[in-house]
CSV table of C-alpha atoms in Angstrom, one decimal:
chain,number,residue,atom,x,y,z
A,1,MET,CA,-29.6,33.1,57.6
A,2,ARG,CA,-26.9,30.4,57.8
A,3,LYS,CA,-27.9,29.1,54.3
A,4,ILE,CA,-27.6,32.6,52.9
A,5,ARG,CA,-24.2,33.1,54.5
A,6,SER,CA,-23.0,29.8,53.0
A,7,ILE,CA,-24.2,30.8,49.5
A,8,LEU,CA,-22.5,34.2,49.8
A,9,MET,CA,-19.2,32.5,50.9
A,10,LEU,CA,-19.4,30.1,48.0
A,11,VAL,CA,-19.9,33.0,45.6
A,12,ALA,CA,-17.0,34.9,47.1
A,13,LEU,CA,-14.7,31.8,46.9
A,14,THR,CA,-15.6,31.4,43.2
A,15,ILE,CA,-14.8,35.1,42.5
A,16,LEU,CA,-11.6,35.1,44.5
A,17,CYS,CA,-10.4,31.7,43.3
A,18,PRO,CA,-11.7,31.2,39.7
A,19,SER,CA,-9.6,28.0,39.4
A,20,LEU,CA,-11.9,26.4,42.1
A,21,THR,CA,-14.7,24.7,40.3
A,22,PHE,CA,-17.8,23.2,41.8
A,23,ALA,CA,-16.1,19.8,41.8
A,24,GLN,CA,-13.2,21.1,44.0
A,25,LEU,CA,-15.5,23.0,46.4
A,26,GLN,CA,-17.3,19.7,47.1
A,27,ARG,CA,-14.2,18.2,48.6
A,28,SER,CA,-15.2,19.6,52.0
A,29,GLU,CA,-14.8,17.8,55.3
A,30,ALA,CA,-18.4,16.7,55.0
A,31,PHE,CA,-17.5,15.2,51.6
A,32,LYS,CA,-14.5,13.4,53.1
A,33,ALA,CA,-16.7,12.1,55.9
A,34,LYS,CA,-19.0,10.4,53.3
A,35,TYR,CA,-16.5,9.2,50.7
A,36,LYS,CA,-13.0,7.6,50.6
A,37,LEU,CA,-10.8,7.9,47.5
A,38,LYS,CA,-10.1,4.4,46.2
A,39,GLU,CA,-8.4,4.8,42.8
A,40,LEU,CA,-7.3,7.3,40.2
A,41,VAL,CA,-7.1,6.6,36.4
A,42,ILE,CA,-5.4,9.5,34.6
A,43,LEU,CA,-5.0,10.1,30.9
A,44,SER,CA,-2.4,12.9,30.4
A,45,ARG,CA,-1.2,14.9,27.5
A,46,HIS,CA,2.6,15.3,27.4
A,47,ASN,CA,3.9,18.6,28.6
A,48,ILE,CA,5.7,21.4,26.5
A,49,ARG,CA,7.6,20.0,23.6
A,50,SER,CA,9.5,21.6,20.7
A,51,PRO,CA,7.6,21.7,17.4
A,52,ILE,CA,7.3,18.5,15.4
A,53,SER,CA,8.5,20.4,12.3
A,54,ALA,CA,11.2,23.0,12.3
A,55,ASN,CA,13.0,25.7,10.2
A,56,GLY,CA,13.6,23.7,7.1
A,57,SER,CA,9.9,22.7,6.8
A,58,THR,CA,6.8,24.5,5.7
A,59,LEU,CA,6.5,25.9,9.2
A,60,GLY,CA,10.0,27.5,8.9
A,61,LYS,CA,9.3,28.8,5.4
A,62,MET,CA,6.0,30.6,6.2
A,63,THR,CA,7.7,33.3,8.2
A,64,PRO,CA,10.9,35.4,7.8
A,65,HIS,CA,11.5,35.0,11.5
A,66,GLN,CA,13.4,32.4,13.4
A,67,TRP,CA,11.5,30.2,15.8
A,68,THR,CA,12.6,29.9,19.4
A,69,ASN,CA,16.0,28.1,20.0
A,70,TRP,CA,14.3,25.2,21.8
A,71,SER,CA,15.9,23.4,24.7
A,72,ALA,CA,15.1,20.1,23.1
A,73,ALA,CA,15.3,18.4,19.7
A,74,GLY,CA,12.3,18.4,17.4
A,75,SER,CA,9.1,17.0,19.1
A,76,GLU,CA,10.9,16.2,22.4
A,77,LEU,CA,10.0,17.5,25.8
A,78,THR,CA,11.6,20.8,26.8
A,79,LEU,CA,13.4,21.5,30.0
A,80,ARG,CA,10.5,23.9,30.9
A,81,GLY,CA,8.0,21.1,30.2
A,82,GLY,CA,9.9,18.8,32.6
A,83,VAL,CA,9.8,21.4,35.3
A,84,LEU,CA,6.1,22.0,34.8
A,85,GLU,CA,5.3,18.3,34.9
A,86,THR,CA,7.3,17.8,38.1
A,87,GLU,CA,5.1,20.4,39.7
A,88,MET,CA,2.0,18.6,38.6
A,89,GLY,CA,3.4,15.4,40.1
A,90,GLN,CA,4.0,17.2,43.3
A,91,PHE,CA,0.4,18.4,43.4
A,92,PHE,CA,-1.0,14.9,42.9
A,93,ARG,CA,1.4,13.7,45.6
A,94,LYS,CA,0.0,16.3,48.0
A,95,TRP,CA,-3.6,15.6,47.0
A,96,THR,CA,-3.5,11.8,47.2
A,97,ILE,CA,-1.8,12.0,50.6
A,98,ASP,CA,-4.5,14.5,51.8
A,99,GLU,CA,-7.2,12.2,50.6
A,100,GLY,CA,-5.7,9.1,52.3
A,101,LEU,CA,-4.9,7.2,49.1
A,102,PHE,CA,-1.3,7.0,49.9
A,103,LYS,CA,1.0,7.9,52.9
A,104,ASP,CA,3.9,10.3,52.6
A,105,ASN,CA,7.0,8.7,51.0
A,106,TYR,CA,4.9,5.6,50.2
A,107,VAL,CA,6.6,2.9,48.1
A,108,PRO,CA,3.8,1.0,46.3
A,109,ASN,CA,4.0,-2.7,45.3
A,110,ILE,CA,4.0,-3.5,41.6
A,111,ASP,CA,0.2,-3.9,41.3
A,112,GLU,CA,-0.8,-0.6,43.0
A,113,VAL,CA,0.7,2.0,40.7
A,114,ASN,CA,0.9,1.8,36.9
A,115,LEU,CA,2.7,4.4,34.9
A,116,TYR,CA,2.5,3.7,31.1
A,117,ALA,CA,3.6,6.1,28.3
A,118,ASN,CA,3.3,6.1,24.6
A,119,SER,CA,6.8,5.3,23.1
A,120,MET,CA,7.5,8.8,22.1
A,121,GLN,CA,10.3,10.7,23.9
A,122,ARG,CA,8.0,13.5,25.0
A,123,CYS,CA,5.5,11.0,26.6
A,124,ILE,CA,8.1,8.9,28.3
A,125,ALA,CA,9.9,12.0,29.6
A,126,THR,CA,6.6,13.5,30.8
A,127,ALA,CA,5.8,10.4,32.8
A,128,GLN,CA,9.3,10.3,34.2
A,129,TYR,CA,9.1,13.9,35.4
A,130,PHE,CA,5.6,13.3,36.8
A,131,SER,CA,6.8,10.3,38.8
A,132,SER,CA,9.7,12.2,40.3
A,133,GLY,CA,7.3,14.7,41.7
A,134,PHE,CA,4.6,12.2,42.6
A,135,MET,CA,6.6,9.5,44.4
A,136,PRO,CA,10.2,10.8,44.6
A,137,VAL,CA,11.5,8.0,46.7
A,138,ALA,CA,9.7,5.1,45.0
A,139,ASN,CA,11.9,4.7,41.9
A,140,LEU,CA,8.8,4.1,39.8
A,141,ARG,CA,9.1,2.2,36.5
A,142,ILE,CA,7.8,4.0,33.4
A,143,ASN,CA,6.3,1.3,31.2
A,144,HIS,CA,6.6,1.7,27.5
A,145,ARG,CA,6.7,-0.8,24.7
A,146,TYR,CA,9.4,0.5,22.3
A,147,VAL,CA,12.6,2.4,22.1
A,148,PRO,CA,11.7,6.0,21.3
A,149,SER,CA,10.2,7.1,19.1
A,150,LYS,CA,7.5,4.8,17.8
A,151,MET,CA,3.8,4.9,18.3
A,152,ASP,CA,2.3,2.4,20.7
A,153,PRO,CA,-0.9,0.8,19.3
A,154,ILE,CA,-2.7,1.6,22.6
A,155,PHE,CA,-2.0,5.4,22.1
A,156,PHE,CA,-1.9,5.5,18.3
A,157,PRO,CA,-5.2,7.3,17.2
A,158,ARG,CA,-5.4,5.4,14.0
A,159,ILE,CA,-8.3,4.1,11.9
A,160,THR,CA,-8.5,0.3,12.4
A,161,LYS,CA,-11.9,-0.1,10.7
A,162,ASP,CA,-12.3,1.5,7.3
A,163,SER,CA,-15.1,1.2,4.8
A,164,GLU,CA,-17.1,3.4,2.4
A,165,ALA,CA,-19.9,3.4,5.0
A,166,PHE,CA,-17.6,4.5,7.7
A,167,ARG,CA,-16.1,7.3,5.7
A,168,THR,CA,-19.5,8.5,4.6
A,169,GLU,CA,-20.8,8.7,8.1
A,170,ALA,CA,-17.6,10.3,9.4
A,171,MET,CA,-17.7,13.1,6.8
A,172,LYS,CA,-21.4,13.6,7.6
A,173,GLN,CA,-20.6,14.1,11.3
A,174,ILE,CA,-17.5,16.3,10.6
A,175,ASN,CA,-19.5,18.5,8.2
A,176,GLU,CA,-22.2,19.0,10.8
A,177,MET,CA,-19.6,20.8,12.9
A,178,GLY,CA,-19.6,23.6,10.3
A,179,GLY,CA,-23.4,23.8,9.9
A,180,LYS,CA,-24.9,24.1,6.4
A,181,ASP,CA,-21.5,25.1,4.9
A,182,GLY,CA,-19.7,22.0,6.3
A,183,LEU,CA,-15.9,22.2,6.1
A,184,VAL,CA,-16.1,25.6,4.5
A,185,GLY,CA,-18.2,26.7,7.5
A,186,ILE,CA,-15.6,25.4,9.9
A,187,ASN,CA,-12.9,27.4,8.1
A,188,LYS,CA,-15.1,30.5,8.0
A,189,GLY,CA,-15.4,30.3,11.8
A,190,LEU,CA,-11.6,30.7,11.9
A,191,LYS,CA,-11.5,33.9,9.7
A,192,ASP,CA,-10.3,36.1,12.6
A,193,SER,CA,-7.8,33.5,13.8
A,194,TYR,CA,-6.3,33.1,10.3
A,195,ALA,CA,-5.9,36.9,10.0
A,196,ILE,CA,-4.1,37.2,13.3
A,197,LEU,CA,-1.9,34.2,12.6
A,198,SER,CA,-0.9,35.6,9.1
A,199,LYS,CA,-0.1,39.0,10.7
A,200,VAL,CA,2.0,37.5,13.5
A,201,LEU,CA,3.9,35.3,11.1
A,202,ASP,CA,4.5,38.3,8.8
A,203,MET,CA,3.8,35.6,6.3
A,204,LYS,CA,3.6,37.9,3.3
A,205,GLU,CA,7.2,39.0,4.0
A,206,SER,CA,8.5,35.5,3.7
A,207,ASP,CA,10.4,34.4,0.6
A,208,ALA,CA,8.2,31.3,0.2
A,209,TYR,CA,5.1,33.6,0.1
A,210,LYS,CA,6.7,35.9,-2.4
A,211,LYS,CA,7.6,32.9,-4.6
A,212,GLY,CA,4.1,31.5,-4.4
A,213,GLU,CA,5.1,28.4,-2.4
A,214,ILE,CA,3.1,29.6,0.6
A,215,LYS,CA,-0.4,31.0,0.0
A,216,ASP,CA,-3.1,32.8,2.1
A,217,PHE,CA,-5.3,30.7,4.4
A,218,VAL,CA,-8.6,30.2,2.6
A,219,ASP,CA,-11.9,28.5,3.6
A,220,ASN,CA,-12.5,26.1,0.7
A,221,ASP,CA,-9.5,23.9,0.4
A,222,THR,CA,-9.6,21.6,3.4
A,223,LYS,CA,-9.8,17.9,2.6
A,224,ILE,CA,-10.1,15.0,5.2
A,225,ILE,CA,-8.2,11.8,4.6
A,226,PHE,CA,-9.1,8.4,6.1
A,227,GLU,CA,-6.7,5.5,5.5
A,228,LEU,CA,-6.6,2.1,7.3
A,229,ASN,CA,-4.0,2.0,10.1
A,230,GLN,CA,-3.3,5.7,9.8
A,231,GLU,CA,-4.3,8.7,11.8
A,232,PRO,CA,-7.2,10.7,10.3
A,233,GLY,CA,-5.3,13.2,8.0
A,234,MET,CA,-5.9,16.6,6.4
A,235,LYS,CA,-4.8,18.8,3.6
A,236,GLY,CA,-5.3,22.5,3.0
A,237,SER,CA,-5.3,25.7,4.9
A,238,LEU,CA,-6.5,24.3,8.3
A,239,LYS,CA,-3.7,21.8,8.4
A,240,THR,CA,-1.0,24.4,7.4
A,241,ALA,CA,-2.4,27.0,9.9
A,242,ASN,CA,-2.5,24.3,12.6
A,243,SER,CA,1.2,23.7,12.2
A,244,ALA,CA,1.9,27.4,12.9
A,245,SER,CA,-0.7,27.6,15.6
A,246,ASP,CA,0.8,24.7,17.5
A,247,ALA,CA,4.3,26.2,17.2
A,248,PHE,CA,3.1,29.6,18.4
A,249,ILE,CA,1.3,28.2,21.5
A,250,LEU,CA,4.4,26.2,22.5
A,251,GLN,CA,6.6,29.2,21.9
A,252,TYR,CA,4.3,31.4,24.0
A,253,TYR,CA,4.6,28.9,26.9
A,254,GLU,CA,8.4,28.4,26.4
A,255,GLU,CA,9.5,32.0,25.9
A,256,PRO,CA,9.1,34.3,28.9
A,257,ASP,CA,9.0,37.4,26.7
A,258,ALA,CA,5.5,37.4,25.1
A,259,MET,CA,6.4,39.9,22.4
A,260,LYS,CA,9.5,37.9,21.5
A,261,ALA,CA,7.2,34.8,21.3
A,262,ALA,CA,5.0,36.7,18.9
A,263,PHE,CA,7.9,37.8,16.6
A,264,GLY,CA,7.8,41.4,18.0
A,265,HIS,CA,4.0,41.8,17.9
A,266,LYS,CA,2.1,42.8,21.0
A,267,LEU,CA,-0.8,40.5,21.3
A,268,SER,CA,-3.7,40.5,23.8
A,269,LEU,CA,-4.7,37.3,25.6
A,270,ASP,CA,-7.8,37.2,23.4
A,271,GLU,CA,-5.5,37.2,20.3
A,272,TRP,CA,-3.4,34.4,21.7
A,273,THR,CA,-6.6,32.5,22.3
A,274,LYS,CA,-7.7,33.0,18.7
A,275,ILE,CA,-4.4,31.6,17.5
A,276,ALA,CA,-4.9,28.6,19.8
A,277,LYS,CA,-8.5,28.2,18.5
A,278,ILE,CA,-7.0,26.9,15.2
A,279,LYS,CA,-5.4,24.0,16.9
A,280,ASP,CA,-8.5,23.3,19.0
A,281,VAL,CA,-10.7,23.2,15.9
A,282,TYR,CA,-8.2,21.1,14.0
A,283,GLY,CA,-8.3,18.5,16.8
A,284,ASP,CA,-12.1,18.5,16.9
A,285,VAL,CA,-12.4,18.0,13.2
A,286,LEU,CA,-10.0,15.0,13.0
A,287,PHE,CA,-10.8,13.2,16.3
A,288,THR,CA,-14.2,14.1,17.8
A,289,ALA,CA,-16.7,13.0,15.3
A,290,PRO,CA,-18.4,10.2,17.3
A,291,ILE,CA,-17.8,7.4,14.8
A,292,VAL,CA,-14.2,8.5,14.4
A,293,ALA,CA,-13.6,8.8,18.1
A,294,VAL,CA,-14.8,5.3,18.9
A,295,ASN,CA,-12.6,4.0,16.1
A,296,VAL,CA,-9.3,5.7,16.9
A,297,ALA,CA,-9.7,5.5,20.7
A,298,HIS,CA,-10.8,1.9,21.0
A,299,PRO,CA,-7.6,0.3,22.3
A,300,LEU,CA,-7.1,3.1,24.9
A,301,LEU,CA,-10.8,2.9,26.0
A,302,GLN,CA,-10.3,-0.8,26.6
A,303,TYR,CA,-7.1,-0.3,28.6
A,304,MET,CA,-8.7,2.5,30.7
A,305,TYR,CA,-11.8,0.3,31.3
A,306,ASP,CA,-9.5,-2.6,32.5
A,307,GLU,CA,-7.6,-0.3,34.8
A,308,LEU,CA,-10.8,1.1,36.4
A,309,ASN,CA,-11.9,-2.6,37.0
A,310,THR,CA,-8.6,-3.8,38.5
A,311,ASP,CA,-9.1,-4.3,42.2
A,312,SER,CA,-5.4,-4.1,43.2
A,313,ARG,CA,-4.8,-0.9,41.3
A,314,LYS,CA,-4.8,2.5,43.2
A,315,PHE,CA,-3.2,4.8,40.6
A,316,THR,CA,-2.9,4.7,36.8
A,317,PHE,CA,-1.0,7.4,34.8
A,318,LEU,CA,-1.3,7.0,31.0
A,319,CYS,CA,0.7,9.6,29.0
A,320,GLY,CA,-0.2,10.3,25.4
A,321,HIS,CA,-1.4,13.2,23.3
A,322,ASP,CA,-4.2,15.8,22.9
A,323,SER,CA,-5.7,13.5,20.3
A,324,ASN,CA,-6.0,10.8,22.9
A,325,ILE,CA,-7.9,13.0,25.3
A,326,ALA,CA,-10.1,14.5,22.6
A,327,SER,CA,-11.1,11.1,21.1
A,328,VAL,CA,-11.7,9.5,24.5
A,329,ASP,CA,-13.8,12.4,25.6
A,330,ALA,CA,-15.9,12.2,22.4
A,331,ALA,CA,-16.3,8.4,22.5
A,332,LEU,CA,-17.5,8.6,26.1
A,333,GLY,CA,-20.0,11.4,25.3
A,334,VAL,CA,-18.5,14.3,27.3
A,335,GLU,CA,-20.6,17.4,26.9
A,336,GLU,CA,-19.2,20.4,25.0
A,337,TYR,CA,-16.9,22.5,27.2
A,338,SER,CA,-14.6,25.5,27.0
A,339,LEU,CA,-11.9,25.7,29.7
A,340,PRO,CA,-11.4,28.9,31.7
A,341,ASN,CA,-8.1,30.5,32.3
A,342,SER,CA,-6.4,28.9,29.3
A,343,ILE,CA,-5.8,29.9,25.8
A,344,GLU,CA,-6.2,26.2,24.8
A,345,LYS,CA,-9.9,25.5,25.5
A,346,LYS,CA,-10.0,21.7,25.1
A,347,THR,CA,-6.8,19.8,25.8
A,348,PRO,CA,-4.1,22.2,27.1
A,349,ILE,CA,-0.5,21.2,27.2
A,350,GLY,CA,0.1,18.8,30.1
A,351,SER,CA,-3.6,18.5,30.9
A,352,LYS,CA,-5.0,15.4,32.5
A,353,LEU,CA,-8.3,13.6,32.1
A,354,VAL,CA,-8.9,12.2,35.6
A,355,PHE,CA,-11.4,9.5,36.7
A,356,GLU,CA,-11.6,9.6,40.5
A,357,LYS,CA,-13.1,6.5,42.1
A,358,TRP,CA,-14.8,7.1,45.4
A,359,VAL,CA,-16.5,4.7,47.8
A,360,ASP,CA,-19.1,5.8,50.3
A,361,ASN,CA,-19.7,4.6,53.8
A,362,ALA,CA,-22.2,2.0,52.5
A,363,GLY,CA,-19.7,0.5,50.1
A,364,LYS,CA,-21.2,2.0,46.9
A,365,THR,CA,-18.6,3.2,44.3
A,366,TYR,CA,-18.9,6.5,42.5
A,367,VAL,CA,-16.8,8.3,39.9
A,368,ALA,CA,-15.9,12.0,39.3
A,369,VAL,CA,-14.6,13.0,35.9
A,370,ASN,CA,-12.4,16.1,35.8
A,371,LEU,CA,-9.9,17.8,33.6
A,372,VAL,CA,-6.9,19.0,35.5
A,373,TYR,CA,-4.6,21.5,33.9
A,374,GLN,CA,-2.3,24.4,34.6
A,375,SER,CA,-3.7,27.8,33.6
A,376,THR,CA,-1.9,29.8,31.0
A,377,ASP,CA,-0.5,32.0,33.8
A,378,GLN,CA,0.7,29.0,35.8
A,379,LEU,CA,2.4,27.6,32.7
A,380,LYS,CA,4.2,30.9,31.8
A,381,GLN,CA,5.1,31.7,35.4
A,382,MET,CA,6.0,28.0,36.3
A,383,SER,CA,4.0,28.5,39.5
A,384,LEU,CA,4.6,26.0,42.3
A,385,LEU,CA,1.6,23.9,43.0
A,386,ASP,CA,0.2,22.5,46.2
A,387,LEU,CA,-3.2,22.2,47.9
A,388,GLN,CA,-3.4,26.0,48.5
A,389,HIS,CA,-2.1,26.8,45.0
A,390,ALA,CA,-3.9,24.2,42.9
A,391,PRO,CA,-4.0,23.7,39.1
A,392,GLN,CA,-7.3,24.2,37.4
A,393,VAL,CA,-9.9,21.5,37.9
A,394,TYR,CA,-12.8,21.5,35.5
A,395,SER,CA,-15.7,19.1,36.1
A,396,LEU,CA,-16.7,17.3,32.9
A,397,LYS,CA,-20.3,16.2,32.2
A,398,LEU,CA,-21.3,13.0,30.5
A,399,LYS,CA,-24.3,13.2,28.2
A,400,GLY,CA,-27.4,11.4,29.5
A,401,LEU,CA,-25.9,10.5,32.9
A,402,THR,CA,-27.0,12.1,36.2
A,403,GLN,CA,-24.7,13.1,39.0
A,404,ASN,CA,-25.6,12.8,42.6
A,405,ALA,CA,-25.9,15.7,45.0
A,406,ASP,CA,-22.1,15.6,45.5
A,407,GLY,CA,-21.3,15.8,41.7
A,408,LEU,CA,-20.4,12.1,41.4
A,409,TYR,CA,-21.6,9.5,38.8
A,410,SER,CA,-22.4,5.9,39.9
A,411,PHE,CA,-19.6,3.6,39.0
A,412,GLU,CA,-22.0,1.4,37.1
A,413,ASP,CA,-23.1,4.2,34.9
A,414,VAL,CA,-19.5,5.2,34.0
A,415,ASN,CA,-18.5,1.5,33.5
A,416,ASN,CA,-21.5,1.1,31.1
A,417,ARG,CA,-20.5,4.2,29.2
A,418,PHE,CA,-17.1,2.6,28.5
A,419,ILE,CA,-18.8,-0.6,27.5
A,420,GLN,CA,-21.2,1.3,25.1
A,421,ALA,CA,-18.2,3.1,23.5
A,422,LEU,CA,-16.4,-0.3,23.0
A,423,ARG,CA,-19.5,-1.8,21.5
A,424,ALA,CA,-19.9,1.1,19.2
A,425,TYR,CA,-16.6,0.2,17.7
A,426,ASP,CA,-17.8,-3.4,17.1
A,427,GLU,CA,-20.8,-2.0,15.2
A,428,ILE,CA,-18.7,-0.1,12.7
A,429,LYS,CA,-19.1,-1.8,9.4
């Protein structure tokens, strides 16, 4: 009878609190009696930024409407993004104190906490806001290599090994994403998304469309470009649509009035999700083919591996981009997933790939792998976060590895997965 009551309670909690995943529910008093949190390694996407391209660009030409008057210069973190990231820092502060990793108002030594951002304004600023919420009295240093804005090689998702054999295998793996029709099939899967995007842009009413400078989104013009020491690139409809999809998603988060964000159109959440799907697919195509992922993520994988194996470290916060999370996920063999309560299903704005290092009473080390993110509602409402009002926590699964009864992987298994990904890079010809 007690077992049935426990199951019913678990079901009720899941229904009432959909943001609570299996991983979170495991953090019971029984779990805490068995395990002690030893370290966190976090790879974060920056929070809300203004679009990288603006009104004078193709993005501005493809609509007769004006994009939002952003609170930041192009590609920089917005004021809203800073507030949201501070809230995430506050949540991690509360959580790490509750788990005994830190004491309240703790001031760490130089070895215990490492905050390292890509040298882009939006990444440095995100890390700064996070630190203010996370350890507000510690005056933490945000490490970055260059004066903004320049890509740090650790975070730069560029091709560092290029050959005909690499490009052939990469295109084979990318085409497999679209089934028998390859890249055309990928674009066909976005037919509804393209139609909604075109409608919301009122693209056919733009001067550029009428002059033939901007054309309809089609399924047969996408080209993938691989160049040594450059990010994987793209030409065609998917690239153009991604630029608008990205701007709309950011505008939807930034602008409280959803109709204003959609240029006067009334969109359902499903329609917003379909617009966001374009960006999700674009990221998948460029960064998640396995051979591409281990190529572009190699420096970051090495850095994360080193952080996980640094005995003096308690907390690492790395701030980069959605491409960093996507490529690291793919390189490590994370199973396919679709995030609940978010219009972005893979790497939402401000999301964090979190490796939790736990030690049991016998001294054996385990790792939980989760994606922590604010739901679309939490982003739009700028909801305050704490242990009772948590962000979303989604448990990620690693292909071929087995979790224990508490949802944890052995540290050796996770370490070996990093080593395998690093060796896969060495094997690229």
